[in-house]
Amino acid sequence: MGDWYWIGVCAGLGVGIGVAVAGFLAGTRAALASALVLATGLGVAVGFGIGEWDEAIGGGAGGTLGAIGAAQLVAGTLRRGGARFGTAVFIGLSALVLAALAWIPGVGFLEAAVVPAFAARLRGRAADRYAGLRSLARD
């Protein structure tokens, strides 16, 4: 395998780290900002652990993009009444799946492109809080 493979693996692992950190540190804007910084740092650390500076750049970029993508999903879920712990569990499980898929050649690059694009698509479809039975109540 070439150097591109390891950069893609680090980018995909960074995406998984970014999604996990954003899922566990969700709640406020300050926590999501710290999640972005932490995910970038952890992605760089994974890149240096696997290879050299080019893998570290891939891991850092993946961590940043993963945190940005997951932040939109987590914030929307909590805004619409989702439980904080349940959201963290499901986001954490999806982060494990993303990290496992990163080992397939080329998928790490794809993850780094798709996760933020998915978040941008969700941002345009943002709805209000789920009305439930309140929509049937008469004022």
mmCIF file with all atom_site columns, C-alpha atoms in Angstrom:
data_model
loop_
_atom_site.group_PDB
_atom_site.id
_atom_site.type_symbol
_atom_site.label_atom_id
_atom_site.label_alt_id
_atom_site.label_comp_id
_atom_site.label_asym_id
_atom_site.label_entity_id
_atom_site.label_seq_id
_atom_site.pdbx_PDB_ins_code
_atom_site.Cartn_x
_atom_site.Cartn_y
_atom_site.Cartn_z
_atom_site.occupancy
_atom_site.B_iso_or_equiv
_atom_site.pdbx_formal_charge
_atom_site.auth_seq_id
_atom_site.auth_comp_id
_atom_site.auth_asym_id
_atom_site.auth_atom_id
_atom_site.pdbx_PDB_model_num
ATOM 1   C CA . MET A 1 1   ? 0.000   0.000  0.000  1.00 0.00 ? 1   MET A CA 1
ATOM 2   C CA . GLY A 1 2   ? 1.097   3.520  -0.603 1.00 0.00 ? 2   GLY A CA 1
ATOM 3   C CA . ASP A 1 3   ? 1.304   6.500  1.648  1.00 0.00 ? 3   ASP A CA 1
ATOM 4   C CA . TRP A 1 4   ? -2.205  7.510  0.507  1.00 0.00 ? 4   TRP A CA 1
ATOM 5   C CA . TYR A 1 5   ? -3.639  4.472  2.288  1.00 0.00 ? 5   TYR A CA 1
ATOM 6   C CA . TRP A 1 6   ? -2.223  5.454  5.678  1.00 0.00 ? 6   TRP A CA 1
ATOM 7   C CA . ILE A 1 7   ? -3.279  9.058  5.252  1.00 0.00 ? 7   ILE A CA 1
ATOM 8   C CA . GLY A 1 8   ? -6.812  7.830  4.483  1.00 0.00 ? 8   GLY A CA 1
ATOM 9   C CA . VAL A 1 9   ? -6.784  5.524  7.505  1.00 0.00 ? 9   VAL A CA 1
ATOM 10  C CA . CYS A 1 10  ? -5.696  8.403  9.746  1.00 0.00 ? 10  CYS A CA 1
ATOM 11  C CA . ALA A 1 11  ? -8.340  10.674 8.227  1.00 0.00 ? 11  ALA A CA 1
ATOM 12  C CA . GLY A 1 12  ? -11.026 8.040  8.827  1.00 0.00 ? 12  GLY A CA 1
ATOM 13  C CA . LEU A 1 13  ? -9.849  7.365  12.376 1.00 0.00 ? 13  LEU A CA 1
ATOM 14  C CA . GLY A 1 14  ? -9.833  11.117 12.936 1.00 0.00 ? 14  GLY A CA 1
ATOM 15  C CA . VAL A 1 15  ? -13.434 11.311 11.734 1.00 0.00 ? 15  VAL A CA 1
ATOM 16  C CA . GLY A 1 16  ? -14.371 8.559  14.169 1.00 0.00 ? 16  GLY A CA 1
ATOM 17  C CA . ILE A 1 17  ? -12.592 10.377 16.996 1.00 0.00 ? 17  ILE A CA 1
ATOM 18  C CA . GLY A 1 18  ? -14.256 13.660 16.080 1.00 0.00 ? 18  GLY A CA 1
ATOM 19  C CA . VAL A 1 19  ? -17.703 12.099 16.023 1.00 0.00 ? 19  VAL A CA 1
ATOM 20  C CA . ALA A 1 20  ? -17.123 10.378 19.378 1.00 0.00 ? 20  ALA A CA 1
ATOM 21  C CA . VAL A 1 21  ? -15.748 13.474 21.103 1.00 0.00 ? 21  VAL A CA 1
ATOM 22  C CA . ALA A 1 22  ? -18.568 15.669 19.785 1.00 0.00 ? 22  ALA A CA 1
ATOM 23  C CA . GLY A 1 23  ? -21.110 13.070 20.901 1.00 0.00 ? 23  GLY A CA 1
ATOM 24  C CA . PHE A 1 24  ? -19.752 12.855 24.435 1.00 0.00 ? 24  PHE A CA 1
ATOM 25  C CA . LEU A 1 25  ? -19.112 16.579 24.930 1.00 0.00 ? 25  LEU A CA 1
ATOM 26  C CA . ALA A 1 26  ? -22.414 17.789 23.559 1.00 0.00 ? 26  ALA A CA 1
ATOM 27  C CA . GLY A 1 27  ? -24.638 20.287 25.236 1.00 0.00 ? 27  GLY A CA 1
ATOM 28  C CA . THR A 1 28  ? -23.355 23.834 24.892 1.00 0.00 ? 28  THR A CA 1
ATOM 29  C CA . ARG A 1 29  ? -21.483 25.769 22.267 1.00 0.00 ? 29  ARG A CA 1
ATOM 30  C CA . ALA A 1 30  ? -18.432 26.013 24.510 1.00 0.00 ? 30  ALA A CA 1
ATOM 31  C CA . ALA A 1 31  ? -18.385 22.239 24.957 1.00 0.00 ? 31  ALA A CA 1
ATOM 32  C CA . LEU A 1 32  ? -18.677 21.721 21.209 1.00 0.00 ? 32  LEU A CA 1
ATOM 33  C CA . ALA A 1 33  ? -15.851 24.206 20.610 1.00 0.00 ? 33  ALA A CA 1
ATOM 34  C CA . SER A 1 34  ? -13.668 22.307 23.060 1.00 0.00 ? 34  SER A CA 1
ATOM 35  C CA . ALA A 1 35  ? -14.709 19.071 21.354 1.00 0.00 ? 35  ALA A CA 1
ATOM 36  C CA . LEU A 1 36  ? -13.480 20.494 18.042 1.00 0.00 ? 36  LEU A CA 1
ATOM 37  C CA . VAL A 1 37  ? -10.093 21.385 19.501 1.00 0.00 ? 37  VAL A CA 1
ATOM 38  C CA . LEU A 1 38  ? -9.799  18.066 21.341 1.00 0.00 ? 38  LEU A CA 1
ATOM 39  C CA . ALA A 1 39  ? -10.794 16.030 18.267 1.00 0.00 ? 39  ALA A CA 1
ATOM 40  C CA . THR A 1 40  ? -8.249  17.835 16.127 1.00 0.00 ? 40  THR A CA 1
ATOM 41  C CA . GLY A 1 41  ? -5.516  17.222 18.690 1.00 0.00 ? 41  GLY A CA 1
ATOM 42  C CA . LEU A 1 42  ? -6.404  13.556 19.095 1.00 0.00 ? 42  LEU A CA 1
ATOM 43  C CA . GLY A 1 43  ? -6.518  13.118 15.319 1.00 0.00 ? 43  GLY A CA 1
ATOM 44  C CA . VAL A 1 44  ? -3.034  14.599 15.018 1.00 0.00 ? 44  VAL A CA 1
ATOM 45  C CA . ALA A 1 45  ? -1.831  12.307 17.820 1.00 0.00 ? 45  ALA A CA 1
ATOM 46  C CA . VAL A 1 46  ? -3.238  9.246  16.029 1.00 0.00 ? 46  VAL A CA 1
ATOM 47  C CA . GLY A 1 47  ? -1.570  10.389 12.822 1.00 0.00 ? 47  GLY A CA 1
ATOM 48  C CA . PHE A 1 48  ? 1.796   10.736 14.531 1.00 0.00 ? 48  PHE A CA 1
ATOM 49  C CA . GLY A 1 49  ? 1.242   7.372  16.199 1.00 0.00 ? 49  GLY A CA 1
ATOM 50  C CA . ILE A 1 50  ? 0.705   5.654  12.867 1.00 0.00 ? 50  ILE A CA 1
ATOM 51  C CA . GLY A 1 51  ? 3.099   7.583  10.652 1.00 0.00 ? 51  GLY A CA 1
ATOM 52  C CA . GLU A 1 52  ? 4.693   10.942 10.130 1.00 0.00 ? 52  GLU A CA 1
ATOM 53  C CA . TRP A 1 53  ? 3.537   14.515 9.545  1.00 0.00 ? 53  TRP A CA 1
ATOM 54  C CA . ASP A 1 54  ? 1.389   13.721 6.493  1.00 0.00 ? 54  ASP A CA 1
ATOM 55  C CA . GLU A 1 55  ? -0.630  11.138 8.399  1.00 0.00 ? 55  GLU A CA 1
ATOM 56  C CA . ALA A 1 56  ? -0.895  13.613 11.294 1.00 0.00 ? 56  ALA A CA 1
ATOM 57  C CA . ILE A 1 57  ? -2.369  16.233 8.963  1.00 0.00 ? 57  ILE A CA 1
ATOM 58  C CA . GLY A 1 58  ? -4.864  13.668 7.678  1.00 0.00 ? 58  GLY A CA 1
ATOM 59  C CA . GLY A 1 59  ? -5.825  12.662 11.227 1.00 0.00 ? 59  GLY A CA 1
ATOM 60  C CA . GLY A 1 60  ? -6.201  16.273 12.335 1.00 0.00 ? 60  GLY A CA 1
ATOM 61  C CA . ALA A 1 61  ? -8.324  17.161 9.319  1.00 0.00 ? 61  ALA A CA 1
ATOM 62  C CA . GLY A 1 62  ? -10.470 14.082 9.883  1.00 0.00 ? 62  GLY A CA 1
ATOM 63  C CA . GLY A 1 63  ? -10.930 14.948 13.558 1.00 0.00 ? 63  GLY A CA 1
ATOM 64  C CA . THR A 1 64  ? -11.979 18.477 12.688 1.00 0.00 ? 64  THR A CA 1
ATOM 65  C CA . LEU A 1 65  ? -14.422 17.392 9.990  1.00 0.00 ? 65  LEU A CA 1
ATOM 66  C CA . GLY A 1 66  ? -15.873 14.620 12.145 1.00 0.00 ? 66  GLY A CA 1
ATOM 67  C CA . ALA A 1 67  ? -16.469 16.976 15.072 1.00 0.00 ? 67  ALA A CA 1
ATOM 68  C CA . ILE A 1 68  ? -18.085 19.576 12.821 1.00 0.00 ? 68  ILE A CA 1
ATOM 69  C CA . GLY A 1 69  ? -20.365 16.987 11.250 1.00 0.00 ? 69  GLY A CA 1
ATOM 70  C CA . ALA A 1 70  ? -21.387 15.346 14.504 1.00 0.00 ? 70  ALA A CA 1
ATOM 71  C CA . ALA A 1 71  ? -21.896 18.664 16.297 1.00 0.00 ? 71  ALA A CA 1
ATOM 72  C CA . GLN A 1 72  ? -24.762 19.534 13.981 1.00 0.00 ? 72  GLN A CA 1
ATOM 73  C CA . LEU A 1 73  ? -26.433 16.179 14.509 1.00 0.00 ? 73  LEU A CA 1
ATOM 74  C CA . VAL A 1 74  ? -25.957 16.183 18.285 1.00 0.00 ? 74  VAL A CA 1
ATOM 75  C CA . ALA A 1 75  ? -27.131 19.777 18.717 1.00 0.00 ? 75  ALA A CA 1
ATOM 76  C CA . GLY A 1 76  ? -30.235 19.087 16.633 1.00 0.00 ? 76  GLY A CA 1
ATOM 77  C CA . THR A 1 77  ? -31.016 15.922 18.547 1.00 0.00 ? 77  THR A CA 1
ATOM 78  C CA . LEU A 1 78  ? -30.741 17.626 21.924 1.00 0.00 ? 78  LEU A CA 1
ATOM 79  C CA . ARG A 1 79  ? -32.686 20.667 20.729 1.00 0.00 ? 79  ARG A CA 1
ATOM 80  C CA . ARG A 1 80  ? -35.571 18.425 19.694 1.00 0.00 ? 80  ARG A CA 1
ATOM 81  C CA . GLY A 1 81  ? -35.746 16.719 23.076 1.00 0.00 ? 81  GLY A CA 1
ATOM 82  C CA . GLY A 1 82  ? -33.306 13.831 22.769 1.00 0.00 ? 82  GLY A CA 1
ATOM 83  C CA . ALA A 1 83  ? -31.729 12.432 25.923 1.00 0.00 ? 83  ALA A CA 1
ATOM 84  C CA . ARG A 1 84  ? -28.100 13.412 26.428 1.00 0.00 ? 84  ARG A CA 1
ATOM 85  C CA . PHE A 1 85  ? -26.916 9.929  27.452 1.00 0.00 ? 85  PHE A CA 1
ATOM 86  C CA . GLY A 1 86  ? -28.818 8.120  24.706 1.00 0.00 ? 86  GLY A CA 1
ATOM 87  C CA . THR A 1 87  ? -27.487 10.533 22.105 1.00 0.00 ? 87  THR A CA 1
ATOM 88  C CA . ALA A 1 88  ? -23.932 9.996  23.358 1.00 0.00 ? 88  ALA A CA 1
ATOM 89  C CA . VAL A 1 89  ? -24.342 6.213  23.218 1.00 0.00 ? 89  VAL A CA 1
ATOM 90  C CA . PHE A 1 90  ? -25.661 6.147  19.650 1.00 0.00 ? 90  PHE A CA 1
ATOM 91  C CA . ILE A 1 91  ? -23.134 8.696  18.418 1.00 0.00 ? 91  ILE A CA 1
ATOM 92  C CA . GLY A 1 92  ? -20.372 6.699  20.129 1.00 0.00 ? 92  GLY A CA 1
ATOM 93  C CA . LEU A 1 93  ? -21.485 3.506  18.408 1.00 0.00 ? 93  LEU A CA 1
ATOM 94  C CA . SER A 1 94  ? -21.532 5.249  15.053 1.00 0.00 ? 94  SER A CA 1
ATOM 95  C CA . ALA A 1 95  ? -18.031 6.575  15.763 1.00 0.00 ? 95  ALA A CA 1
ATOM 96  C CA . LEU A 1 96  ? -16.824 3.004  16.318 1.00 0.00 ? 96  LEU A CA 1
ATOM 97  C CA . VAL A 1 97  ? -18.338 1.964  12.991 1.00 0.00 ? 97  VAL A CA 1
ATOM 98  C CA . LEU A 1 98  ? -16.679 4.910  11.237 1.00 0.00 ? 98  LEU A CA 1
ATOM 99  C CA . ALA A 1 99  ? -13.311 4.057  12.789 1.00 0.00 ? 99  ALA A CA 1
ATOM 100 C CA . ALA A 1 100 ? -13.637 0.416  11.721 1.00 0.00 ? 100 ALA A CA 1
ATOM 101 C CA . LEU A 1 101 ? -14.574 1.388  8.170  1.00 0.00 ? 101 LEU A CA 1
ATOM 102 C CA . ALA A 1 102 ? -11.511 3.646  7.962  1.00 0.00 ? 102 ALA A CA 1
ATOM 103 C CA . TRP A 1 103 ? -9.296  0.599  7.419  1.00 0.00 ? 103 TRP A CA 1
ATOM 104 C CA . ILE A 1 104 ? -10.905 -0.094 4.024  1.00 0.00 ? 104 ILE A CA 1
ATOM 105 C CA . PRO A 1 105 ? -8.769  1.577  1.336  1.00 0.00 ? 105 PRO A CA 1
ATOM 106 C CA . GLY A 1 106 ? -10.197 4.937  0.298  1.00 0.00 ? 106 GLY A CA 1
ATOM 107 C CA . VAL A 1 107 ? -13.089 4.926  2.765  1.00 0.00 ? 107 VAL A CA 1
ATOM 108 C CA . GLY A 1 108 ? -11.318 7.248  5.215  1.00 0.00 ? 108 GLY A CA 1
ATOM 109 C CA . PHE A 1 109 ? -11.209 9.980  2.586  1.00 0.00 ? 109 PHE A CA 1
ATOM 110 C CA . LEU A 1 110 ? -14.859 9.333  1.784  1.00 0.00 ? 110 LEU A CA 1
ATOM 111 C CA . GLU A 1 111 ? -15.828 9.619  5.456  1.00 0.00 ? 111 GLU A CA 1
ATOM 112 C CA . ALA A 1 112 ? -14.003 12.942 5.753  1.00 0.00 ? 112 ALA A CA 1
ATOM 113 C CA . ALA A 1 113 ? -16.074 14.269 2.851  1.00 0.00 ? 113 ALA A CA 1
ATOM 114 C CA . VAL A 1 114 ? -19.451 12.702 3.640  1.00 0.00 ? 114 VAL A CA 1
ATOM 115 C CA . VAL A 1 115 ? -19.816 13.424 7.374  1.00 0.00 ? 115 VAL A CA 1
ATOM 116 C CA . PRO A 1 116 ? -19.680 17.253 7.058  1.00 0.00 ? 116 PRO A CA 1
ATOM 117 C CA . ALA A 1 117 ? -21.818 17.110 3.893  1.00 0.00 ? 117 ALA A CA 1
ATOM 118 C CA . PHE A 1 118 ? -24.411 15.114 5.825  1.00 0.00 ? 118 PHE A CA 1
ATOM 119 C CA . ALA A 1 119 ? -24.368 17.766 8.563  1.00 0.00 ? 119 ALA A CA 1
ATOM 120 C CA . ALA A 1 120 ? -24.841 20.542 6.008  1.00 0.00 ? 120 ALA A CA 1
ATOM 121 C CA . ARG A 1 121 ? -27.824 18.696 4.584  1.00 0.00 ? 121 ARG A CA 1
ATOM 122 C CA . LEU A 1 122 ? -29.314 18.287 8.066  1.00 0.00 ? 122 LEU A CA 1
ATOM 123 C CA . ARG A 1 123 ? -28.876 21.974 8.785  1.00 0.00 ? 123 ARG A CA 1
ATOM 124 C CA . GLY A 1 124 ? -31.177 22.866 5.897  1.00 0.00 ? 124 GLY A CA 1
ATOM 125 C CA . ARG A 1 125 ? -33.846 20.440 7.098  1.00 0.00 ? 125 ARG A CA 1
ATOM 126 C CA . ALA A 1 126 ? -33.879 21.517 10.747 1.00 0.00 ? 126 ALA A CA 1
ATOM 127 C CA . ALA A 1 127 ? -37.348 21.279 12.218 1.00 0.00 ? 127 ALA A CA 1
ATOM 128 C CA . ASP A 1 128 ? -38.782 22.524 15.476 1.00 0.00 ? 128 ASP A CA 1
ATOM 129 C CA . ARG A 1 129 ? -39.126 20.486 18.620 1.00 0.00 ? 129 ARG A CA 1
ATOM 130 C CA . TYR A 1 130 ? -41.341 17.450 18.215 1.00 0.00 ? 130 TYR A CA 1
ATOM 131 C CA . ALA A 1 131 ? -44.879 18.508 19.087 1.00 0.00 ? 131 ALA A CA 1
ATOM 132 C CA . GLY A 1 132 ? -46.223 15.080 20.040 1.00 0.00 ? 132 GLY A CA 1
ATOM 133 C CA . LEU A 1 133 ? -49.685 15.236 21.576 1.00 0.00 ? 133 LEU A CA 1
ATOM 134 C CA . ARG A 1 134 ? -49.341 18.961 22.227 1.00 0.00 ? 134 ARG A CA 1
ATOM 135 C CA . SER A 1 135 ? -50.368 19.490 18.611 1.00 0.00 ? 135 SER A CA 1
ATOM 136 C CA . LEU A 1 136 ? -53.806 18.028 19.432 1.00 0.00 ? 136 LEU A CA 1
ATOM 137 C CA . ALA A 1 137 ? -54.359 20.206 22.491 1.00 0.00 ? 137 ALA A CA 1
ATOM 138 C CA . ARG A 1 138 ? -56.631 23.211 22.139 1.00 0.00 ? 138 ARG A CA 1
ATOM 139 C CA . ASP A 1 139 ? -55.539 26.488 23.607 1.00 0.00 ? 139 ASP A CA 1
#
